[in-house]
Coordinates of C-alpha atoms in Angstrom, one line a residue:
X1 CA 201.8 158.9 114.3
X2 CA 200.5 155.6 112.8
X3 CA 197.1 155.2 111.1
X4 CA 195.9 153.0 114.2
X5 CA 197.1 156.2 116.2
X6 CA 195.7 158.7 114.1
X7 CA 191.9 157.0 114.7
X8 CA 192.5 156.5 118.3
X9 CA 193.4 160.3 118.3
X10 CA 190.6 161.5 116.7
X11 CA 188.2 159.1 118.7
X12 CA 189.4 160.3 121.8
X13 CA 189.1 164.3 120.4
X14 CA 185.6 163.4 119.9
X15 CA 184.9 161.5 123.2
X16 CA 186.7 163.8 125.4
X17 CA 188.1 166.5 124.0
X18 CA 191.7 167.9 123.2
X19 CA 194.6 168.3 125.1
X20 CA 196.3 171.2 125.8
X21 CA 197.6 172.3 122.9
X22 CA 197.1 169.5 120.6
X23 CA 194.6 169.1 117.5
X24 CA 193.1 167.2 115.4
X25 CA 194.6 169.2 112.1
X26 CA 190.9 170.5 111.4
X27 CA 189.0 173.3 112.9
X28 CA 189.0 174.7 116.3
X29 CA 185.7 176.7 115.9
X30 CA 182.0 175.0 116.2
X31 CA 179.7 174.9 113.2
X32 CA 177.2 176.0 114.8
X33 CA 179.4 179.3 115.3
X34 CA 179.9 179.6 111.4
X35 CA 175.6 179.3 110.3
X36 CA 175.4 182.1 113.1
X37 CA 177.5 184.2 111.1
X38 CA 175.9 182.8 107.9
X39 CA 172.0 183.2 109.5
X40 CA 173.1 187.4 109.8
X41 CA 173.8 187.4 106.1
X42 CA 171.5 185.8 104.1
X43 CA 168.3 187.4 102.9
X44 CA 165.9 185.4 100.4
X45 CA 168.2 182.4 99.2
X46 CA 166.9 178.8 99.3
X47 CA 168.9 176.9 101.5
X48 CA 168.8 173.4 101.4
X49 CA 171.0 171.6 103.9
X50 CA 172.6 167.8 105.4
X51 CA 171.0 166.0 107.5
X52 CA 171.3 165.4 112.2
X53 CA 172.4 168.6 114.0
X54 CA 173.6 170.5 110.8
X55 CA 169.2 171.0 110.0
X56 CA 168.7 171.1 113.5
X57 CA 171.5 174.2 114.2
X58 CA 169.9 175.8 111.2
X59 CA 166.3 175.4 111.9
X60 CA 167.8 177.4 115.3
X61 CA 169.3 180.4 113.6
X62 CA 167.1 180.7 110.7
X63 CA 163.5 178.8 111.1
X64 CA 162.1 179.8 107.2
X65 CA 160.1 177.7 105.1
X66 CA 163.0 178.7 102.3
X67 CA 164.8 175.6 104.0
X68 CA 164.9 172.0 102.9
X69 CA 166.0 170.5 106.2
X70 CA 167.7 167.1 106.6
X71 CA 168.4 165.9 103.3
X72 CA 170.7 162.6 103.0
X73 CA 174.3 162.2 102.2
X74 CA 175.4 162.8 98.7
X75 CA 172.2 164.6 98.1
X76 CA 172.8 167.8 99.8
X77 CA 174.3 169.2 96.9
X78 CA 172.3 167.6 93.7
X79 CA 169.1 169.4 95.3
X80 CA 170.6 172.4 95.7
X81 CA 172.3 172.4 91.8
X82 CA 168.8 171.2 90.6
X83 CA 167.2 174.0 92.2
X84 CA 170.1 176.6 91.2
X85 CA 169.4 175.1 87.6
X86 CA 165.8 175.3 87.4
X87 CA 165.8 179.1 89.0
X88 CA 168.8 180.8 87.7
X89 CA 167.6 183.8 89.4
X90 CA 167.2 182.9 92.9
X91 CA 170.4 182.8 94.8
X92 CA 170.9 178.5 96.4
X93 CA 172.4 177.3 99.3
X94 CA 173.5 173.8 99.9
X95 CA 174.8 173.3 103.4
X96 CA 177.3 170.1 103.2
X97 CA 178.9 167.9 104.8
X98 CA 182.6 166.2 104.1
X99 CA 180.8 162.8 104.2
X100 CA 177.8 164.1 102.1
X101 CA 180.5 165.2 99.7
X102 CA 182.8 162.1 99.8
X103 CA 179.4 160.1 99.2
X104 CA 179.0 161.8 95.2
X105 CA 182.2 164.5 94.6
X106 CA 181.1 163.3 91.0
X107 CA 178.3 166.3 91.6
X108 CA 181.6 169.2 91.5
X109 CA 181.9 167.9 88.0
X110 CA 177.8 168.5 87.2
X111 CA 178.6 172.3 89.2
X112 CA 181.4 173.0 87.1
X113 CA 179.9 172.4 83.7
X114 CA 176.1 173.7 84.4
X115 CA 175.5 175.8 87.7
X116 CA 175.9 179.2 87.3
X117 CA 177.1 182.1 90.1
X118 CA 174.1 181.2 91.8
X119 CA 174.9 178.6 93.4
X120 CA 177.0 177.9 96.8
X121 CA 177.8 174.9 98.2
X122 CA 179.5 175.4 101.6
X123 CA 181.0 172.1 103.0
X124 CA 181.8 171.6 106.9
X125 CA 184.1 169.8 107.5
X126 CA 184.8 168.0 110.5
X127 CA 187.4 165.2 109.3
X128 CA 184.1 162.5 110.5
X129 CA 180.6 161.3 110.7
X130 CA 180.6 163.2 114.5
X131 CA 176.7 162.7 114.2
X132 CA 176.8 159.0 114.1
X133 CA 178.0 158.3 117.6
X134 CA 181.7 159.3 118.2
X135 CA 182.7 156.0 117.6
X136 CA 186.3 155.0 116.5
X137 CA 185.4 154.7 113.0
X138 CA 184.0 157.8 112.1
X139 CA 186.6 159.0 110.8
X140 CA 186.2 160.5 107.1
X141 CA 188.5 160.8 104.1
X142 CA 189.3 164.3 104.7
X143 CA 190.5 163.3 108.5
X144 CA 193.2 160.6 106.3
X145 CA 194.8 163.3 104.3
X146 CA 192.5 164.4 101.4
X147 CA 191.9 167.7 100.4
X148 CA 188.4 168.7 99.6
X149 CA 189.3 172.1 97.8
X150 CA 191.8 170.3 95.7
X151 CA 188.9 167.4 94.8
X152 CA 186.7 170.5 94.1
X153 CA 189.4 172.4 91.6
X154 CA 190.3 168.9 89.8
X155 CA 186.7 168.4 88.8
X156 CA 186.8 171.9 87.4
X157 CA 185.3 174.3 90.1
X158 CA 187.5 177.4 90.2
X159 CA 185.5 179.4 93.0
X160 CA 187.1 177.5 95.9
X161 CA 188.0 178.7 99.3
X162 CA 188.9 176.7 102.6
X163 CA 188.8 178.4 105.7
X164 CA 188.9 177.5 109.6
X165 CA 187.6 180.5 111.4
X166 CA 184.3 183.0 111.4
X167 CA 186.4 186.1 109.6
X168 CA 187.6 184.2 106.6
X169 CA 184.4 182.2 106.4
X170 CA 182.7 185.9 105.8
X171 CA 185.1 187.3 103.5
X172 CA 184.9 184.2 101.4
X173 CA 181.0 184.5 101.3
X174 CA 181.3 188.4 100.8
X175 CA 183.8 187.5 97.6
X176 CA 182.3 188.5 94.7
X177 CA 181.4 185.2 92.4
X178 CA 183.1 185.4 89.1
X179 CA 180.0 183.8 87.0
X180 CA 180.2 180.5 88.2
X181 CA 179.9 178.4 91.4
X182 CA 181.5 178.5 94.9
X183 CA 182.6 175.7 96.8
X184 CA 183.4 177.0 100.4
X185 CA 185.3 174.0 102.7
X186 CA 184.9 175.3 106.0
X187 CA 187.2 173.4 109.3
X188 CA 185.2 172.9 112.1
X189 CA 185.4 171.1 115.2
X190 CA 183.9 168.0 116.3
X191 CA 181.1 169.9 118.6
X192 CA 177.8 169.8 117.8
X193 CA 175.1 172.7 119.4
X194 CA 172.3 170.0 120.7
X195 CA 169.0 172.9 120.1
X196 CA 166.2 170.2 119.8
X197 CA 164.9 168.1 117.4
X198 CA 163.0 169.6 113.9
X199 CA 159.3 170.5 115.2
X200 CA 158.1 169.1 111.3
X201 CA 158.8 165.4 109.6
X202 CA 160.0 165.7 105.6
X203 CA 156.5 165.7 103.7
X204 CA 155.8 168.6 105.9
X205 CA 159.1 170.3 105.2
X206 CA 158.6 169.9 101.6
X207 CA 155.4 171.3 101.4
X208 CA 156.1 174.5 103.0
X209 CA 159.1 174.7 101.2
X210 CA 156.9 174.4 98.2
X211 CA 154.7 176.9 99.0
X212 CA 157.5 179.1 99.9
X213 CA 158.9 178.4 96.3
X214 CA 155.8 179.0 94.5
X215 CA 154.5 182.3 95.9
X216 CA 158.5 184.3 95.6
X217 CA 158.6 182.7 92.3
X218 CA 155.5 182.7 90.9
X219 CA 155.3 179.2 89.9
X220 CA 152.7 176.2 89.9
X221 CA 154.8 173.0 91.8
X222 CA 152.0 171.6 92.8
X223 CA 149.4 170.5 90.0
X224 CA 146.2 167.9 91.8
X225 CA 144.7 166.0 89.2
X226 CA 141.5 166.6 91.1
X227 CA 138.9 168.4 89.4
X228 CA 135.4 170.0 90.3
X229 CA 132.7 167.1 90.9
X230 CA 130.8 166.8 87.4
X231 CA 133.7 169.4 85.7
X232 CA 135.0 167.9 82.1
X233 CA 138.1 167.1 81.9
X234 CA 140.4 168.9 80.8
X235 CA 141.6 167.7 77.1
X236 CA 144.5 165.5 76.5
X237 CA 147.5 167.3 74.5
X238 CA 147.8 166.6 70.8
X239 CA 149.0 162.8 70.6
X240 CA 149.4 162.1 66.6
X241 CA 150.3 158.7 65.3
X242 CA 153.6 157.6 65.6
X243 CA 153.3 156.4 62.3
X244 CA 156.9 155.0 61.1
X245 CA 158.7 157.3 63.4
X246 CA 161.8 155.4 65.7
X247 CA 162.0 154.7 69.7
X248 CA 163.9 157.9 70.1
X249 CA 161.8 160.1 68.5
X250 CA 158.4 159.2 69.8
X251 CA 160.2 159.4 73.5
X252 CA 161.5 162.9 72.8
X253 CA 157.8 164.3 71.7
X254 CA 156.0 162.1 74.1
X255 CA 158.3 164.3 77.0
X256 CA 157.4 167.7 75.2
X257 CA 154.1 167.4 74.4
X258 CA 153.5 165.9 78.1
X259 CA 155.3 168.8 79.3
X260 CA 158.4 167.7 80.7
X261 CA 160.9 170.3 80.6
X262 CA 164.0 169.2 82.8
X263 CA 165.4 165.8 82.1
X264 CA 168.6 164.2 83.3
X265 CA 170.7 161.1 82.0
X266 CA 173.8 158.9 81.3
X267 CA 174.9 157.8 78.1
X268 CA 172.4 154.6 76.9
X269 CA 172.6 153.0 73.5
X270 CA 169.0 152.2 74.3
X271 CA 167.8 156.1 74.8
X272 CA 170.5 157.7 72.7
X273 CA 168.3 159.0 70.1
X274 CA 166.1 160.8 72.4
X275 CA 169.1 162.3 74.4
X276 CA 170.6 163.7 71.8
X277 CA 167.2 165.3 70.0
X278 CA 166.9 166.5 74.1
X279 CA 170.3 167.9 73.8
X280 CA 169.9 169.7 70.4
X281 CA 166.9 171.5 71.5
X282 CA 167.7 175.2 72.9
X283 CA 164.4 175.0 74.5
X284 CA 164.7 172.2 76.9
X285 CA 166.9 171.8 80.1
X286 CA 168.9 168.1 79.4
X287 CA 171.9 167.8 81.7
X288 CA 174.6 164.8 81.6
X289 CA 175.1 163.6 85.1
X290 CA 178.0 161.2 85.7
X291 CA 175.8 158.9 88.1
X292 CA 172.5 158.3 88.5
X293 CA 171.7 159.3 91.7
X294 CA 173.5 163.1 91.5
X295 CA 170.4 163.0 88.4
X296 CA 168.2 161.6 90.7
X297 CA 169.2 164.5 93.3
X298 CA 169.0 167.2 90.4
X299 CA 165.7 165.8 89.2
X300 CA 164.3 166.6 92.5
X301 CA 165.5 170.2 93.5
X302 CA 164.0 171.3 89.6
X303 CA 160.8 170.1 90.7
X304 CA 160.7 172.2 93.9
X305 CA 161.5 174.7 91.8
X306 CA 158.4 174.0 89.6
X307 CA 160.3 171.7 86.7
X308 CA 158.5 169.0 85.2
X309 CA 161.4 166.6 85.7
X310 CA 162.4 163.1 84.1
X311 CA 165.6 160.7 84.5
X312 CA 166.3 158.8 81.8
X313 CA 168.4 156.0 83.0
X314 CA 168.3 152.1 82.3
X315 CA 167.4 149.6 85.3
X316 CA 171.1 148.7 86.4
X317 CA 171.2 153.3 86.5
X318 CA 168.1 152.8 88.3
X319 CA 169.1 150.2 90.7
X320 CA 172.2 152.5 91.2
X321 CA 169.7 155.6 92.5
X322 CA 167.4 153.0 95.1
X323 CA 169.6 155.2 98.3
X324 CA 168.3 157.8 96.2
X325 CA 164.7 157.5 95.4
X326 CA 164.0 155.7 99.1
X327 CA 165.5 158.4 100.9
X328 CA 164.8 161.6 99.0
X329 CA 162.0 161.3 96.6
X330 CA 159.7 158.5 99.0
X331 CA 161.4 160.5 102.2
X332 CA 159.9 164.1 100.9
X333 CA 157.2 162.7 98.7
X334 CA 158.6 164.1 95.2
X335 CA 157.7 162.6 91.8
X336 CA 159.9 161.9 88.8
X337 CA 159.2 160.6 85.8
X338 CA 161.7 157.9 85.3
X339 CA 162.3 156.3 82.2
X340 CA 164.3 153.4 82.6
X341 CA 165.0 151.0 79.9
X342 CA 164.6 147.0 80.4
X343 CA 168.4 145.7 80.4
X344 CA 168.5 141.6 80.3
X345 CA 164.7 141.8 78.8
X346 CA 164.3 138.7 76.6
X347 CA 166.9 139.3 73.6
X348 CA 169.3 141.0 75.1
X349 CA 173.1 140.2 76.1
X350 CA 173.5 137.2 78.8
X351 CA 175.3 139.7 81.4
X352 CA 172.2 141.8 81.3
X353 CA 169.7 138.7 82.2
X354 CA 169.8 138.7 86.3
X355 CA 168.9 142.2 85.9
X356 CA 166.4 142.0 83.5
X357 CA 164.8 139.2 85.7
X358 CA 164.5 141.2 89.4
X359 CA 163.4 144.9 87.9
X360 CA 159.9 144.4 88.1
X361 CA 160.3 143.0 91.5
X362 CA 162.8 145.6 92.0
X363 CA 160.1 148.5 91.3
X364 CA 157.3 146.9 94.2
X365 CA 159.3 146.5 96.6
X366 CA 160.3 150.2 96.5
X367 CA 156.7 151.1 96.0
X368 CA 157.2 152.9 92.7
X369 CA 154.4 152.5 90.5
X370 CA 155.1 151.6 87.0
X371 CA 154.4 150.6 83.5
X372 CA 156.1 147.8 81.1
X373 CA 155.6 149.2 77.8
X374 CA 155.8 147.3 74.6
X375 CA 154.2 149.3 72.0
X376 CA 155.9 152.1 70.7
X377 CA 152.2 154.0 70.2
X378 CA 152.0 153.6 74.2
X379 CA 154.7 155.9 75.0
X380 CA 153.2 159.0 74.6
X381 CA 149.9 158.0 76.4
X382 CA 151.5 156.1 79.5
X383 CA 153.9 159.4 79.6
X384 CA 150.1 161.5 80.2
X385 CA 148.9 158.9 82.7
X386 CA 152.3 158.9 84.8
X387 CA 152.0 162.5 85.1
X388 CA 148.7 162.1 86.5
X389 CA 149.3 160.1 88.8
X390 CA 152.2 161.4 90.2
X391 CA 150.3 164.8 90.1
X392 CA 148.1 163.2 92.3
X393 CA 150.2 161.1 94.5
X394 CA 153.4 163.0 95.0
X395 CA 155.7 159.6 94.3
X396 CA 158.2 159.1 91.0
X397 CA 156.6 156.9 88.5
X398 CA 158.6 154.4 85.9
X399 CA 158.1 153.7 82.8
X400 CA 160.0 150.5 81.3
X401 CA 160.0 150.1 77.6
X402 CA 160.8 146.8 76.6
X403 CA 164.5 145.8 75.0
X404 CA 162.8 144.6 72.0
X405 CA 161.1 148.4 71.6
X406 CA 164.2 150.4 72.4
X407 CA 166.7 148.6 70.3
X408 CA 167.0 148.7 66.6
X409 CA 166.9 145.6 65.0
X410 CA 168.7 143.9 61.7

C-alpha cells in the first residue's frame, strides 16, 4: 500500500470504521477498556495523565484528587518523572500518549538515568492524534512504522513491554520492576468512550491535587506569604557579603540559603560554575535534562510534590520551554524559579544579539514577572523576593543576570 494509501486507510478506520477483517496494524481493543482494568488495580499512586478523552475516561473510572488531569503533550511524562523524583516513595503514574511521547522521547533518556522503580509511564497508542478530529492527517509516527518500545530501549529504558490486549496489559503491570522504570506501549484502537467533560478547570485540579499530595505525604506545597495583620515578619535567611566570591558561587548559595532544593538544567558556559557546585553536592537534587521543556515539565511535578524547584536555563532554553511554561505552569498555576541567563546582552557574540534584544519583551508578553539583575550582591536578595512572590501568586518568576555578570572577563 502506498503512503497516500496508508493515510487514506487510517482516515477512513477512523471515520467509519474497519472492514471485515482488515486493520489498521495497531490495536483492536478501546482505551478506555485498558484504564478499566488499570482503575481495578491501583491503590494510592499519583497518576498524572494526557490531555481530551484520555482525562476524561479516567476521571470516569477513578474520580481522586490523586489525579492531575489533562496535561499537554510532551508533558505527560516530565510531571510524572518530577514527581517520581521528588517522592521516591510514592508509587507515579503518567498516562501517555504516542503523540505526547513523539513531542519529547528525549524524557526516556531523563527516566533511564534518574527515575527509580517507581515510576510508570504507560503510553497508548493509537498510531494518531484521534482526539483532534479524525481528520486525514492525524496520523502519528508510530502509525508510519516507528516503534515506541525500541525508541524507549535505545534511550536506555530496559523495563519495556508492548501489548494490544487487557491480559497482557495486566501481566505487564503485575511484572515485578527490576529497580528502575517501566515504559508500558499499550495498542489501542481509534475509539474514544465520550463520558462527559471534566466537572473542574486546571487551577482547580491542581489544588486538590495539592492537598491530596500534602496530607498522604506530609508536606508543605503550598507556602502564602500572608501573615497575621500586625505579625513581624518572619526574618530573612542569613545573606553574608559576597565579598570577592565569583557568579557561580554566589548563585549556588543564593539557591540553598533561599531554600531551593530541586533544580534542573542544560549545559551553559554562563551557569557552569553553579551547576557543577549543584552537582557535587549529595544534598541537593540537580538533574541534567536534554531540553528545556522536559526540565520545565520535571520542575513542575517536584513542586507538587512539595520541591522548591528552579530551572537554570539561558533565554534561547527559555524561549525553547514558552509551549511549556504557557500551557503547564500558567495553565495550572505553578511557580518556578527560573534563572535564565541574558544571551545577546551588550558584550556578547553577534549571533546572540536578536535574542538578547526581544527577552525582556519576551518575558511580558507571557506574563512572567521578572528581574534584570546586574549586581552580583543582588542575587541572593532577588532569589528571597522571587520566592515571595511566587509564594504568593502561584506563577514562575525569572531572574536574568546580565552577560556582563555571568561571564568572566580578561
Amino acid at each position: 500500500m502506498s503512503k497516500i494509501g496508508r493515510k487514506r486507510f487510517f482516515w477512513e478506520s477512523c471515520m467509519h470504521g474497519l472492514p471485515a477483517g482488515q486493520s489498521t496494524g495497531l490495536g483492536q481493543v478501546k482505551r478506555y477498556a485498558f484504564l478499566q482494568a488499570l482503575g481495578a488495580r491501583v491503590t494510592d499512586e499519583l497518576v498524572v495523565t494526557n490531555l481530551a478523552n484520555t482525562a476524561t475516561e479516567w476521571f470516569s473510572v477513578r474520580p481522586s484528587d490523586a489525579n492531575l488531569y489533562a496535561v499537554g503533550m510532551g508533558m505527560v511524562t516530565p510531571y510524572a518523572l518530577g514527581l517520581a523524583l521528588a517522592l521516591p516513595g510514592r508509587n507515579v503514574i503518567a498516562l501517555d500518549g504516542d503523540g505526547g511521547i513523539f513531542f519529547d522521547p528525549s524524557v526516556f533518556g531523563v527516566m533511564a538515568t534518574q527515575a527509580g522503580a517507581n515510576l510508570t509511564a504507560i503510553v497508548f497508542d493509537n498510531g494518531g492524534y484521534v482526539s483532534t478530529g479524525k481528520l486525514p492527517a492525524v496520523g502519528s509516527l508510530s502509525h508510519a512504522g516507528v516503534d515506541i518500545e525500541a525508541l524507549a530501549r535505545v534511550y536506555g529504558v530496559t523495563q519495556v513491554a508492548t501489548v494490544a490486549d487487557v491480559d497482557g496489559f495486566l501481566a505487564a503491570l503485575d511484572a515485578k520492576p527490576q529497580g528502575g522504570p517501566r515504559v508500558i506501549v499499550v495498542k489501542t484502537s481509534v475509539e474514544q468512550q465520550f463520558v462527559g467533560a471534566l466537572p473542574m478547570d486546571l487551577k482547580e485540579n491542581k489544588y486538590r491535587f495539592a492537598r491530596h499530595v500534602e496530607q498522604s505525604q506530609g508536606v508543605k506545597i503550598f507556602k502564602p506569604s500572608a501573615k497575621e495583620h500586625g505579625a513581624k515578619p518572619a526574618a530573612d535567611p542569613a545573606l553574608r557579603d559576597v565579598g570577592q566570591s565569583g557568579f557561580g558561587q554566589v548563585l549556588y548559595e543564593g539557591l540553598k540559603e533561599n531554600g531551593i532544593d530541586f533544580a534542573v538544567g542544560l549545559p551553559c558556559s554562563g551557569f557552569s560554575a553553579a551547576q557543577d557546585l549543584l552537582l557535587r553536592d549529595g544534598t541537593f537534587d540537580y538533574i541534567s535534562v536534554p531540553h528545556e521543556g522536559t526540565g520545565l515539565g520535571l520542575c513542575a511535578g517536584a513542586w507538587l510534590a512539595g520541591r522548591r524547584p528552579a530551572a537554570l536555563i539561558e533565554n534561547f532554553g527559555l524561549f525553547a520551554g514558552v509551549y511549556h511554561l504557557l500551557r503547564g505552569h500558567m495553565s495550572y498555576g505553578i511557580p518556578t524559579l527560573i534563572v535564565t541567563e541574558f544571551r545577546g546582552d551588550t558584550g556578547d557574540q553577534e549571533f546572540f544579539a536578536e535574542g538578547g534584544e526581544v527577552t525582556p519583551d519576551v518575558l511580558r508578553a507571557m506574563r512572567i514577572n521578572h528581574r534584570v539583575i546586574e549586581r552580583l550582591d543582588d542575587i541572593k536578595p532577588a532569589i528571597r523576593d522571587a520566592l515571595r512572590w511566587m509564594d504568593g501568586c502561584l506563577r514562575p518568576f525569572a531572574l536574568v543576570p546580565t552577560f556582563n555578570l555571568t561571564r568572566l572577563k580578561s
